[in-house]
Coordinates of C-alpha atoms and ligand atoms in Angstrom, one line a residue:
M4 CA 19.8 13.5 -19.5
C5 CA 23.5 14.0 -19.9
G6 CA 25.9 12.4 -17.4
I7 CA 29.2 13.9 -15.8
V8 CA 32.1 12.1 -14.1
G9 CA 35.4 13.4 -13.1
Y10 CA 38.5 12.0 -11.2
I11 CA 41.7 13.6 -9.5
G12 CA 43.8 11.4 -7.6
T13 CA 46.5 9.4 -7.4
K14 CA 45.3 6.5 -9.6
K15 CA 44.7 6.2 -13.3
A16 CA 41.6 8.3 -13.8
C17 CA 40.2 6.5 -17.1
P18 CA 39.0 3.0 -15.6
I19 CA 37.6 5.1 -12.9
L20 CA 36.0 7.2 -15.3
L21 CA 34.5 4.6 -17.4
V22 CA 32.9 2.7 -14.4
G23 CA 31.3 6.1 -13.3
L24 CA 30.1 6.5 -16.7
S25 CA 28.1 3.1 -17.0
R26 CA 26.8 3.4 -13.6
L27 CA 25.2 7.1 -15.0
E28 CA 24.0 4.9 -18.1
Y29 CA 20.3 4.7 -16.5
R30 CA 20.2 8.3 -17.2
G31 CA 19.9 8.0 -20.9
Y32 CA 22.3 9.0 -23.5
D33 CA 23.6 8.8 -27.0
S34 CA 27.2 9.0 -26.7
A35 CA 30.4 9.1 -24.7
G36 CA 33.6 10.6 -24.2
I37 CA 36.8 11.0 -21.9
S38 CA 39.4 13.7 -21.4
T39 CA 42.6 13.1 -19.3
I40 CA 45.5 15.1 -18.6
E41 CA 48.6 13.4 -19.8
K42 CA 52.1 14.0 -20.0
D43 CA 51.8 15.5 -23.9
G44 CA 48.8 17.4 -23.2
L45 CA 45.0 16.6 -23.0
S46 CA 43.8 13.5 -24.5
L47 CA 40.5 13.1 -26.2
V48 CA 38.4 10.1 -26.8
K49 CA 34.8 10.0 -27.8
D50 CA 32.4 8.6 -30.0
K51 CA 28.6 8.2 -30.8
G52 CA 27.2 4.9 -29.0
R53 CA 27.3 3.2 -25.7
V54 CA 30.1 3.5 -23.1
K55 CA 31.2 -0.2 -24.4
V56 CA 32.1 1.6 -27.8
L57 CA 34.2 3.9 -26.0
E58 CA 35.8 1.3 -24.0
S59 CA 36.8 -0.8 -27.0
N60 CA 38.5 2.3 -28.7
P61 CA 42.5 1.4 -29.0
E62 CA 43.3 5.1 -27.6
I63 CA 41.5 4.6 -24.3
E64 CA 44.2 1.7 -23.0
K65 CA 47.1 4.6 -23.9
L66 CA 45.4 7.1 -20.9
S67 CA 47.6 6.9 -17.8
G68 CA 46.7 10.6 -16.6
T69 CA 45.4 10.6 -12.7
I70 CA 43.4 13.6 -13.8
G71 CA 40.3 13.1 -16.1
I72 CA 36.4 14.3 -16.9
A73 CA 33.9 12.3 -18.6
H74 CA 30.8 12.5 -20.1
T75 CA 27.5 10.7 -21.6
R76 CA 25.6 12.9 -24.0
W77 CA 21.7 13.2 -24.4
A78 CA 21.3 15.0 -27.5
T79 CA 19.8 18.6 -27.6
H80 CA 21.8 20.5 -29.6
G81 CA 23.1 18.7 -32.9
K82 CA 22.4 15.1 -33.8
P83 CA 24.3 12.2 -31.7
S84 CA 27.8 12.1 -33.6
K85 CA 31.5 12.1 -32.5
E86 CA 32.0 15.8 -33.4
N87 CA 28.9 16.5 -31.0
A88 CA 29.9 14.4 -28.1
H89 CA 31.9 15.7 -25.2
P90 CA 34.4 16.7 -24.0
H91 CA 34.9 19.4 -26.2
Q92 CA 38.0 21.7 -26.3
D93 CA 39.1 25.0 -27.3
N94 CA 41.0 25.8 -30.4
S95 CA 44.3 25.7 -28.6
K96 CA 43.3 22.5 -27.0
N97 CA 44.3 24.1 -23.9
F98 CA 41.0 23.2 -21.9
S99 CA 38.9 20.5 -22.0
V100 CA 35.0 20.8 -20.8
V101 CA 32.2 18.3 -20.1
H102 CA 28.7 20.3 -19.6
N103 CA 25.3 19.2 -18.6
G104 CA 22.2 21.5 -19.1
I105 CA 21.4 23.9 -22.0
I106 CA 23.5 27.3 -22.7
E107 CA 20.6 29.8 -23.8
N108 CA 22.9 32.4 -25.5
Y109 CA 25.2 30.2 -27.1
N110 CA 24.2 31.8 -30.4
E111 CA 25.5 35.1 -29.2
L112 CA 28.4 33.7 -27.7
R113 CA 29.4 31.7 -30.4
N114 CA 29.0 34.9 -32.9
M115 CA 31.2 36.7 -30.7
L116 CA 33.6 34.2 -30.6
E117 CA 33.6 34.0 -34.3
Q118 CA 34.3 37.6 -34.6
N119 CA 37.4 37.3 -32.6
G120 CA 38.8 34.3 -34.6
Y121 CA 37.7 31.2 -32.9
H122 CA 36.2 28.5 -34.9
F123 CA 33.8 25.9 -34.1
L124 CA 33.8 22.1 -34.9
S125 CA 30.5 20.9 -33.3
Q126 CA 26.7 22.0 -33.6
T127 CA 26.5 22.1 -29.7
D128 CA 26.1 25.1 -27.3
T129 CA 28.9 23.3 -25.3
E130 CA 31.7 24.4 -27.3
V131 CA 31.4 27.9 -26.7
I132 CA 32.5 27.1 -23.1
P133 CA 36.1 25.7 -23.4
N134 CA 36.7 28.5 -26.3
L135 CA 35.1 31.4 -23.7
I136 CA 37.3 30.1 -21.1
H137 CA 40.3 30.6 -23.3
Y138 CA 39.2 33.9 -24.7
Y139 CA 39.1 35.4 -20.8
Y140 CA 42.2 33.5 -19.7
T141 CA 44.0 35.3 -22.5
K142 CA 42.6 38.3 -22.0
N143 CA 42.8 38.5 -18.4
Q144 CA 46.5 37.9 -18.5
N145 CA 47.0 35.9 -15.6
N146 CA 48.7 32.9 -15.9
T147 CA 48.5 31.4 -12.6
V148 CA 45.8 29.0 -11.2
N149 CA 43.8 31.8 -10.3
G150 CA 43.8 33.3 -13.6
F151 CA 42.5 29.6 -14.8
L152 CA 39.9 30.2 -12.2
Q153 CA 39.2 33.8 -13.2
A154 CA 38.5 32.7 -16.4
V155 CA 36.2 29.9 -15.8
R156 CA 34.2 32.2 -13.3
D157 CA 34.0 35.2 -16.2
C158 CA 32.9 32.3 -18.6
C159 CA 30.2 31.2 -16.4
I160 CA 29.0 34.9 -15.7
A161 CA 28.3 35.2 -19.4
L162 CA 26.6 32.1 -19.7
K163 CA 22.4 32.0 -19.8
G164 CA 20.9 28.8 -18.8
S165 CA 21.6 25.8 -16.8
F166 CA 25.0 24.1 -16.6
A167 CA 27.0 21.6 -14.4
I168 CA 31.0 21.9 -16.0
E169 CA 33.8 20.1 -15.2
V170 CA 37.2 22.0 -16.7
I171 CA 40.6 20.7 -17.2
S172 CA 43.9 22.1 -18.6
K173 CA 47.2 21.1 -19.9
L174 CA 48.4 24.2 -18.3
F175 CA 47.3 23.5 -14.8
S176 CA 48.3 19.7 -14.8
E177 CA 47.1 19.3 -11.0
N178 CA 43.9 21.2 -10.8
M179 CA 40.2 20.5 -12.1
I180 CA 37.4 23.1 -11.6
V181 CA 34.0 22.3 -11.7
V182 CA 30.8 24.7 -11.1
R183 CA 27.1 24.3 -11.4
K184 CA 23.8 26.3 -11.8
D185 CA 20.5 24.6 -11.8
S186 CA 22.1 21.3 -13.1
P187 CA 23.1 18.6 -10.7
L188 CA 26.7 17.7 -9.6
V189 CA 28.3 16.4 -6.6
I190 CA 31.7 16.0 -5.3
G191 CA 32.8 13.1 -3.4
T192 CA 35.9 13.4 -1.1
S193 CA 38.8 11.2 0.8
A194 CA 42.3 12.4 1.6
T195 CA 43.8 11.8 -1.6
E196 CA 41.0 11.7 -4.2
K197 CA 38.1 13.6 -5.2
Y198 CA 35.4 12.1 -7.4
I199 CA 32.8 14.1 -9.6
S200 CA 29.3 12.8 -10.5
S201 CA 25.8 13.9 -11.8
D202 CA 24.5 11.6 -8.8
I203 CA 25.7 10.0 -6.0
P204 CA 25.1 6.5 -6.7
A205 CA 27.7 6.8 -9.2
I206 CA 30.6 7.1 -6.8
L207 CA 29.2 5.7 -3.6
S208 CA 31.7 2.7 -3.9
Y209 CA 34.5 5.4 -3.3
T210 CA 33.6 7.3 -0.8
R211 CA 30.5 8.4 1.6
D212 CA 31.4 12.0 2.2
F213 CA 30.2 14.4 -0.2
Y214 CA 30.4 18.4 -0.8
F215 CA 27.3 19.9 -2.4
L216 CA 27.7 22.8 -4.5
N217 CA 25.1 25.8 -4.6
D218 CA 24.4 28.0 -7.7
L219 CA 27.5 29.4 -9.1
E220 CA 29.8 28.1 -6.6
F221 CA 32.8 26.9 -7.8
A222 CA 35.4 24.2 -6.8
L223 CA 39.0 24.4 -7.2
L224 CA 40.1 21.0 -7.0
Q225 CA 43.6 19.0 -6.2
N226 CA 43.7 15.4 -5.3
D227 CA 44.3 16.2 -1.6
K228 CA 42.6 20.0 -1.5
A229 CA 39.2 21.4 -2.3
T230 CA 38.6 25.1 -2.0
F231 CA 35.3 26.6 -2.8
Y232 CA 34.6 30.0 -4.3
D233 CA 31.5 32.0 -4.3
Q234 CA 30.6 33.9 -7.9
N235 CA 32.8 36.9 -6.9
L236 CA 35.3 34.4 -6.1
N237 CA 35.7 35.4 -2.3
E238 CA 36.7 31.5 -0.5
I239 CA 33.6 30.1 1.0
D240 CA 33.7 27.5 3.9
K241 CA 31.9 24.1 3.0
K242 CA 31.6 21.1 5.3
T243 CA 30.9 17.3 3.7
S244 CA 27.8 15.6 4.3
S245 CA 28.0 12.1 4.9
I246 CA 25.6 9.7 2.6
E247 CA 23.9 6.4 4.8
W248 CA 23.2 4.3 1.5
S249 CA 25.2 1.3 1.9
A250 CA 27.7 0.9 -1.4
T251 CA 25.8 -1.9 -2.8
A252 CA 22.7 0.0 -2.9
S253 CA 23.3 1.1 -6.1
E254 CA 24.1 -2.5 -7.5
K255 CA 21.7 -5.2 -8.9
N256 CA 22.3 -7.5 -6.3
G257 CA 21.4 -10.7 -8.1
Y258 CA 18.1 -9.4 -9.6
E259 CA 18.1 -9.4 -13.4
D260 CA 17.0 -5.8 -13.3
F261 CA 17.0 -2.7 -11.0
M262 CA 13.2 -2.3 -11.4
L263 CA 12.4 -5.6 -10.1
K264 CA 15.0 -5.2 -7.3
E265 CA 13.5 -1.9 -6.6
I266 CA 10.0 -3.4 -6.1
Y267 CA 11.0 -5.7 -3.9
E268 CA 13.1 -3.2 -2.0
Q269 CA 9.7 -1.9 -1.2
P270 CA 9.0 -3.1 2.5
T271 CA 12.5 -1.8 3.7
A272 CA 12.0 1.6 1.8
I273 CA 8.9 1.9 3.7
R274 CA 10.2 0.7 7.0
E275 CA 13.3 3.1 6.7
T276 CA 11.2 6.2 5.7
I277 CA 8.8 5.7 8.6
G278 CA 11.9 5.5 10.8
A279 CA 11.1 7.1 14.3
R280 CA 8.5 9.4 12.9
V281 CA 5.3 7.2 14.2
S282 CA 4.8 5.6 17.3
L283 CA 1.4 4.9 19.1
D284 CA 2.7 6.5 22.2
S285 CA 3.7 10.3 21.2
K286 CA 2.6 12.6 18.2
C287 CA 4.2 12.2 14.7
N288 CA 7.6 13.7 14.8
F289 CA 8.6 15.9 12.0
E290 CA 10.9 18.1 14.3
E291 CA 12.9 19.6 11.1
L292 CA 9.8 21.2 10.1
N293 CA 9.2 23.9 12.9
I294 CA 5.9 24.5 12.0
Q295 CA 3.9 25.8 14.6
K296 CA 0.1 25.3 14.9
D297 CA -0.6 29.3 14.5
Y298 CA 1.1 29.4 11.2
L299 CA -0.8 26.0 9.9
S300 CA -4.0 27.4 11.0
S301 CA -3.3 30.7 9.0
I302 CA -2.9 29.0 6.0
N303 CA -5.8 28.6 3.4
K304 CA -4.5 26.3 0.9
I305 CA -1.7 23.7 0.6
Y306 CA -0.3 23.4 -3.4
I307 CA 1.3 20.2 -4.2
I308 CA 3.6 20.3 -7.2
A309 CA 5.5 17.6 -9.0
C310 CA 5.9 15.8 -12.2
G311 CA 5.0 12.4 -13.4
T312 CA 4.8 9.6 -10.7
A313 CA 5.9 12.2 -8.0
M314 CA 3.0 14.1 -9.0
H315 CA 0.6 11.1 -8.5
A316 CA 2.0 10.6 -4.9
G317 CA 0.5 14.1 -4.4
L318 CA -2.9 13.0 -5.7
V319 CA -2.8 10.3 -2.7
G320 CA -1.4 12.9 -0.5
K321 CA -4.5 15.4 -1.3
N322 CA -7.0 13.0 -0.4
V323 CA -5.5 12.3 3.2
I324 CA -4.6 15.8 4.1
E325 CA -7.9 16.9 2.8
K326 CA -9.9 14.5 5.0
L327 CA -7.7 14.7 8.0
C328 CA -6.4 18.2 8.3
R329 CA -9.9 20.1 6.5
I330 CA -7.3 22.0 4.4
P331 CA -7.8 22.4 0.7
V332 CA -5.5 21.0 -1.3
E333 CA -4.2 21.6 -4.7
V334 CA -2.1 19.3 -6.8
D335 CA -0.7 20.5 -10.1
I336 CA 2.0 19.6 -12.6
A337 CA 5.0 21.6 -12.2
S338 CA 5.6 22.4 -15.6
E339 CA 1.9 23.9 -15.8
F340 CA 2.0 25.6 -12.3
R341 CA 5.1 27.5 -13.4
Y342 CA 3.2 29.2 -16.2
R343 CA -0.3 29.8 -14.9
S344 CA 0.3 32.8 -12.9
P345 CA -0.9 30.1 -10.0
I346 CA -2.8 32.0 -6.6
V347 CA 0.1 31.5 -4.1
N348 CA 0.7 33.7 -1.3
E349 CA 2.2 33.8 2.4
K350 CA -1.3 32.0 3.2
T351 CA -0.3 29.0 0.7
L352 CA 2.0 26.2 2.0
S353 CA 3.5 24.5 -1.1
I354 CA 4.9 21.0 -1.3
F355 CA 7.4 20.0 -3.7
I356 CA 7.8 16.2 -4.5
S357 CA 10.8 15.2 -6.2
Q358 CA 12.8 11.4 -6.3
S359 CA 15.8 12.9 -7.8
G360 CA 15.3 16.6 -6.3
E361 CA 16.8 17.8 -9.5
T362 CA 13.9 18.0 -12.0
A363 CA 14.1 21.4 -13.6
D364 CA 10.2 21.8 -14.0
T365 CA 9.8 21.4 -10.3
I366 CA 12.6 23.4 -9.1
A367 CA 11.4 26.3 -11.2
A368 CA 7.9 26.0 -10.0
L369 CA 9.3 26.2 -6.0
K370 CA 11.3 29.5 -6.9
L371 CA 8.3 30.9 -8.1
A372 CA 6.1 29.8 -4.9
K373 CA 9.1 31.2 -2.8
K374 CA 8.8 34.6 -4.5
C375 CA 4.9 34.8 -4.2
G376 CA 5.8 34.5 -0.4
S377 CA 4.9 30.8 0.4
R378 CA 6.7 28.5 2.5
T379 CA 8.1 25.4 0.9
I380 CA 8.4 21.8 1.9
A381 CA 10.6 19.6 -0.4
I382 CA 10.1 16.0 -0.3
T383 CA 13.2 14.0 -1.8
N384 CA 15.2 10.9 -1.7
V385 CA 18.2 12.5 -2.6
I386 CA 20.3 14.5 0.6
G387 CA 22.1 17.6 -0.7
S388 CA 20.2 17.8 -4.2
S389 CA 19.0 21.0 -5.5
I390 CA 15.6 21.2 -4.3
T391 CA 17.1 20.8 -0.5
R392 CA 18.9 23.8 -1.2
E393 CA 16.0 26.0 -2.6
S394 CA 13.3 24.7 0.1
N395 CA 12.4 26.3 3.6
Y396 CA 12.4 22.7 4.7
S397 CA 13.5 19.3 3.3
L398 CA 11.7 16.3 4.3
Y399 CA 13.5 12.6 3.0
T400 CA 12.3 9.6 1.7
H401 CA 14.5 6.8 2.8
A402 CA 14.2 4.6 -0.4
G403 CA 17.7 4.3 -1.1
P404 CA 19.0 5.2 -4.6
E405 CA 16.4 4.3 -7.4
I406 CA 18.3 3.7 -10.4
A407 CA 15.3 2.3 -12.8
V408 CA 13.8 5.0 -14.8
A409 CA 10.3 3.9 -14.0
S410 CA 10.0 4.9 -9.9
T411 CA 8.5 2.5 -8.1
K412 CA 10.0 2.4 -4.3
A413 CA 10.4 6.3 -4.3
Y414 CA 6.6 6.4 -5.4
T415 CA 5.3 4.4 -2.4
S416 CA 7.8 6.1 0.0
Q417 CA 6.5 9.3 -1.0
V418 CA 2.8 8.3 -0.2
I419 CA 3.9 7.0 3.1
L420 CA 5.7 10.2 3.7
L421 CA 2.7 12.6 2.7
N422 CA 0.3 10.2 5.4
M423 CA 2.6 10.9 8.0
L424 CA 2.7 14.4 7.2
A425 CA -1.1 14.6 7.1
V426 CA -1.0 12.9 10.8
Y427 CA 1.5 15.3 12.1
F428 CA -0.7 18.4 10.9
A429 CA -4.0 16.9 12.1
E430 CA -2.4 16.3 15.7
L431 CA -1.5 20.0 15.2
L432 CA -4.6 21.4 14.3
E433 CA -6.7 18.7 16.4
T434 CA -9.0 18.1 13.4
S435 CA -8.9 14.2 14.0
D436 CA -9.8 12.2 16.7
L437 CA -7.5 10.0 18.6
K438 CA -9.2 6.6 17.5
T439 CA -8.9 7.6 13.6
I440 CA -5.2 8.8 14.4
N441 CA -4.2 5.8 15.8
T442 CA -5.9 3.7 13.4
I443 CA -3.9 5.1 10.5
K444 CA -0.6 5.0 12.7
Q445 CA -1.0 1.3 13.3
E446 CA -1.7 0.8 9.6
I447 CA 1.6 2.9 9.0
L448 CA 3.2 0.5 11.1
D449 CA 2.0 -2.7 9.7
L450 CA 2.5 -1.7 6.2
P451 CA 6.2 -3.2 5.5
K452 CA 4.3 -6.9 6.2
K453 CA 1.4 -6.2 4.2
I454 CA 3.9 -5.2 1.3
E455 CA 5.6 -8.3 1.7
E456 CA 2.6 -10.3 1.5
T457 CA 1.3 -8.5 -1.5
F458 CA 4.3 -10.1 -3.6
K459 CA 2.5 -13.7 -3.3
C460 CA 0.5 -12.6 -6.2
K461 CA 3.8 -12.6 -8.4
D462 CA 3.1 -15.7 -10.3
Q463 CA -0.6 -15.0 -11.2
I464 CA 1.0 -11.5 -12.3
Q465 CA 3.9 -13.0 -14.4
D466 CA 0.8 -15.5 -16.0
F467 CA -1.5 -12.5 -16.8
A468 CA 1.4 -10.7 -18.3
K469 CA 1.6 -13.3 -20.8
K470 CA -1.9 -13.5 -21.8
I471 CA -2.0 -9.8 -22.6
Y472 CA 1.7 -8.5 -23.7
Q473 CA 0.9 -8.4 -27.2
E474 CA -2.3 -5.8 -26.5
K475 CA -2.7 -2.4 -28.2
D476 CA -4.4 -0.4 -25.4
V477 CA -5.2 -0.9 -21.7
F478 CA -7.4 1.0 -20.1
F479 CA -7.1 1.5 -16.1
L480 CA -10.2 2.4 -14.0
G481 CA -10.6 3.7 -10.2
R482 CA -12.6 5.8 -8.2
G483 CA -11.5 8.3 -5.5
V484 CA -7.9 7.3 -4.1
D485 CA -8.1 4.6 -6.6
E486 CA -8.1 6.7 -9.6
A487 CA -4.7 8.2 -8.2
V488 CA -3.3 4.5 -8.5
A489 CA -4.9 3.8 -11.9
K490 CA -3.0 6.7 -13.4
E491 CA 0.3 5.7 -11.7
A492 CA -0.5 2.2 -13.0
S493 CA -1.0 3.4 -16.5
L494 CA 2.0 5.6 -16.6
K495 CA 4.2 2.6 -15.6
L496 CA 2.6 0.5 -18.2
K497 CA 3.3 2.8 -21.1
E498 CA 6.8 3.7 -19.9
I499 CA 8.0 0.4 -20.0
S500 CA 6.2 -1.7 -22.0
Y501 CA 5.3 1.0 -24.8
I502 CA 1.6 0.0 -24.9
H503 CA -1.1 2.6 -25.3
S504 CA -2.9 3.0 -21.9
E505 CA -5.2 5.3 -20.4
S506 CA -6.4 6.0 -16.8
Y507 CA -10.1 7.1 -16.2
P508 CA -12.2 7.9 -13.0
A509 CA -14.4 4.8 -13.3
G510 CA -17.7 6.6 -13.6
E511 CA -16.3 9.1 -16.2
L512 CA -15.8 6.5 -18.6
K513 CA -19.7 6.4 -20.1
H514 CA -19.1 10.3 -20.5
G515 CA -17.5 9.6 -23.7
S516 CA -14.5 7.2 -23.4
I517 CA -16.6 4.1 -23.4
A518 CA -16.4 4.5 -27.1
L519 CA -13.0 2.8 -27.5
I520 CA -14.1 -0.2 -25.5
E521 CA -14.5 -3.0 -27.7
N522 CA -14.4 -7.0 -28.0
G523 CA -11.4 -8.3 -26.2
I524 CA -9.7 -4.9 -24.8
T525 CA -8.3 -5.3 -21.4
V526 CA -9.8 -3.0 -18.2
V527 CA -8.0 -3.0 -15.1
S528 CA -9.9 -1.8 -12.0
I529 CA -8.6 -0.9 -8.6
L530 CA -11.4 -1.4 -5.9
M531 CA -9.6 -0.9 -2.7
D532 CA -12.2 1.7 -1.2
K533 CA -14.9 -0.2 0.0
T534 CA -17.3 2.8 0.2
L535 CA -17.0 3.2 -3.8
M536 CA -16.9 -0.6 -4.6
E537 CA -20.3 -1.2 -5.8
K538 CA -20.7 1.9 -7.6
S539 CA -17.2 0.8 -9.4
I540 CA -18.8 -2.9 -9.9
S541 CA -21.3 -1.2 -11.8
N542 CA -19.1 0.8 -14.2
I543 CA -17.0 -2.4 -14.9
Q544 CA -20.1 -4.4 -15.9
E545 CA -20.7 -1.4 -18.5
V546 CA -17.4 -2.6 -20.1
I547 CA -17.6 -6.4 -19.5
S548 CA -20.9 -5.9 -21.7
R549 CA -19.0 -4.4 -24.4
G550 CA -16.7 -7.5 -24.4
A551 CA -13.9 -6.0 -22.1
K552 CA -11.7 -8.4 -20.4
T553 CA -11.3 -7.2 -16.9
L554 CA -8.7 -7.4 -14.2
I555 CA -9.4 -6.0 -10.7
V556 CA -7.4 -5.4 -7.8
T557 CA -8.9 -5.6 -4.5
S558 CA -9.0 -6.6 -0.7
H559 CA -12.7 -7.3 -0.6
P560 CA -14.8 -10.1 -1.1
C561 CA -16.4 -10.2 -4.7
N562 CA -18.4 -12.1 -7.2
E563 CA -15.5 -14.7 -8.5
N564 CA -17.4 -15.4 -11.9
M565 CA -17.8 -11.7 -12.6
F566 CA -14.2 -11.0 -13.7
D567 CA -11.3 -12.7 -15.9
E568 CA -8.6 -12.3 -13.2
I569 CA -9.0 -10.8 -9.5
I570 CA -5.7 -10.0 -7.6
K571 CA -6.3 -10.3 -4.1
V572 CA -4.2 -8.4 -2.0
P573 CA -4.1 -7.4 1.9
D574 CA -6.8 -5.2 3.4
T575 CA -5.5 -1.7 5.0
I576 CA -7.3 1.9 5.4
S577 CA -8.0 3.5 2.1
Y578 CA -5.4 6.4 2.9
L579 CA -2.8 3.9 2.6
S580 CA -4.1 1.6 0.2
P581 CA -2.3 3.1 -2.9
I582 CA 0.8 1.6 -1.4
I583 CA -0.7 -1.6 -1.8
S584 CA -2.7 -2.2 -4.8
I585 CA 0.1 -0.5 -7.1
I586 CA 2.5 -3.3 -6.3
P587 CA 0.8 -5.8 -8.6
L588 CA 0.5 -3.1 -11.3
Q589 CA 4.4 -2.3 -11.2
L590 CA 4.8 -6.1 -11.2
L591 CA 2.3 -6.2 -14.4
A592 CA 3.9 -3.3 -16.3
Y593 CA 7.5 -5.2 -15.5
Y594 CA 6.3 -8.7 -16.3
I595 CA 4.7 -7.2 -19.8
S596 CA 7.7 -5.5 -20.4
K597 CA 10.0 -8.6 -19.8
E598 CA 7.7 -10.5 -22.5
K599 CA 8.4 -8.0 -25.0
G600 CA 11.8 -8.2 -24.7
L601 CA 12.2 -4.6 -23.9
D602 CA 14.9 -2.9 -21.8
V603 CA 13.0 -2.4 -18.5
D604 CA 15.2 -0.2 -16.6
K605 CA 16.0 2.0 -19.4
P606 CA 12.9 2.5 -21.7
R607 CA 13.5 4.2 -25.2
N608 CA 13.2 8.2 -25.0
L609 CA 13.4 8.8 -21.4
A610 CA 15.8 10.2 -18.8
K611 CA 15.6 9.1 -15.3
S612 CA 16.0 12.9 -13.7
V613 CA 14.8 15.6 -16.0
T614 CA 17.1 18.4 -15.5
V615 CA 16.4 20.5 -18.4
E616 CA 12.9 22.4 -19.2
Ligands
LIG15 O1 12.8 12.8 -10.0 P1 11.2 13.3 -9.9 O2 10.6 12.5 -8.9 O3 11.4 14.9 -9.8 O4 10.6 12.7 -11.4 C1 9.7 13.1 -11.7 C2 9.2 12.2 -13.2 O5 10.1 12.3 -14.0 C3 9.3 11.2 -12.8 O6 8.5 10.3 -11.6 C4 9.1 9.9 -13.9 O7 7.6 10.2 -14.2 C5 9.2 8.2 -13.8 N1 10.0 7.9 -14.7 C6 7.7 7.9 -13.7 O8 8.1 6.3 -13.5

C-alpha cells in the first residue's frame, strides 16, 4: 500500500524524507517521489521504481528546503509511471499533494474541474486533489493561511472514499496541512520539528510523542506548532501519546531479514503481552475492558472478525473461549462479514483483531457491528491506530513493530491475548473450575521459555527446507485447534515461498482432496492435541499409502519409523499449543523462501497493511 512521509522543521527535509520512505518500503510500492518548499517555489522529483532510483536522481541533491512531503505509490488508478507517481500538483504549481487511499468520485470531480479549465497530466484519482484545493482557494478569495486551510477542508468534504493527505503550498512557506479519513497517518512531534508518516516505525528514531487524528480532523503544522481542527474548522484540543517501542525496534539488529528477527522476538513479545495480566494469586487483569458479569451473562454470541493471519488467531480464540466460557463463538473474515447481513445485535460481543489496526475491511466490519448495537473490542498491536478509535475497548498486544509482510510475532501475541481474555471471561462467569484456570495460567507464564526451547529445531527445519524447496504443492493437516495452525502454516508458506499449498482438517481429506495426493508430495501434519492424535495418524497413514512424504510437528511420543521427519516441540496444553507448533512452520516457510532466493520480507503482490478494500 502507499506510504506517506512528511517533515517540517529546521533541518533539510529531503534526507529525512528519503530515510522515511525507505522505512516504509515494506508496505509495498512501485514508484516514489518528493516535493519540498524551495526559495523559488515547490520542487517535484518523482519516478517509477525503488526509493534508490529517487535517491540517485541528480535533482535530489539540489533540494535544501526544510518542509517537504514524500510518497511511495502502490498503483490503483493508472499504471506505475513517472506521471502517475506522487506528489501531484495543481495546474498553477502552487500546491503539492501526496495521498494514500482511493477517491471514489474522482471522475465526477475531474469532469467538474475540466469544465472549469483545469487539465490533467496523470491517470490517477489523486490529481483531482491539488486542483480542487486550487479551485476552492481561488473561489473563496481568502489569501491568508486560514484561506489555505479552508480550501483544503472544502476539498476534503467534496471527496468520497478514503484518504490520508499532506499538502504544502509555495504561498504558505511555513506550513503544512494534513488530514485523514479511513487511511492511516500519524504526526510525530518535538519542540521544533513535526514528522508525518503512514505508520509509527518510520519516524520512531526521531520522536516518541505522537498525535493521532480522527477522521476528517485537520492539522495545520508549523515546525514549532500544531493546531487541530474538526471538519467545521472549529479548533480542537489534542494531546500527544507517548510510544513505548524502542527506537531500534524497527531495525534488523544483525538479522538477515525482519521476518527472522520477528520469529526470534516471539518469547519477548509474548512476555510483554502477558505483562501483569496473569498471576496465580489473583484474577486475570483486564481493567480497561470495564465489562461486568451481568453484561457477559446477557450475551448469546461472540463474533471474532479479522483478515488473514489475524483471523487464524481468531480461530484459536474460538476454541478456548467456547471451552472455558461456554459462549458460542463465530469467526468470520472481515471482507465477508461486512456484506453478509450478519446477525449481530446488543446480545453479541464483537472482537476485531488487527496487527496494524488499519485494515480497511476489519474497520468497516467494526463500524457495521457497532451500528447493529454490538459492543466492540479491538485487539491490535498499534497504539492510536484507526481501529482503536472506532471500538468501545482496545486491548494491545505488545509485540513491538512488525515490519515483515508475513505476520509471525503479532499472530502468537494475538493468540496469547485471546487465551488470557478467555480466562478473564471464565473467571467472571465462573464457568471453569479453579484447577483448570490455574493450570492455564501456569502454562501461560511458562510459555516464553518453551518458545525459546522450540527454536532448537531450527537446523532440522533448515535441512528439511533444502529437501523440499522445489516442490510445487504442499499440504497441511490438523484436527481441532491444530487445524487452525495448519491454515496459518499454509498461508505463511504460500505468501513468502509462492509454493501452492492447502490446509485441511485431517479427517476431511478423504472426502475429495485425497485425489490430489501422489507419489512424493509433501504433507505436513500438526499433532499437538493428544486426544485427537490417533485419529489424525490414521489419516496420515492414508496419505503415506499414496506415496506422500510426511513431516509431523508434535510434542508426543510417536512411531519414529512411520514419518519422514518428526519435529519434536515442548509440550503445553492444547489451548496454547498453536503458539508452539507454529514456530517450526514459520521457520520452514522462511527457509524455503531463502532457498529459493526470494525477498522474504517483501513478497510479491503483497502489502503489510491493506488499507483499501
Ligand atoms: O494488520 P492486520 O492484522 O489487520 O492484517 C491482516 C492480514 O492482512 C495479515 O494478517 C496478512 O494475512 C499477513 N500478511 C499474513 O502473514
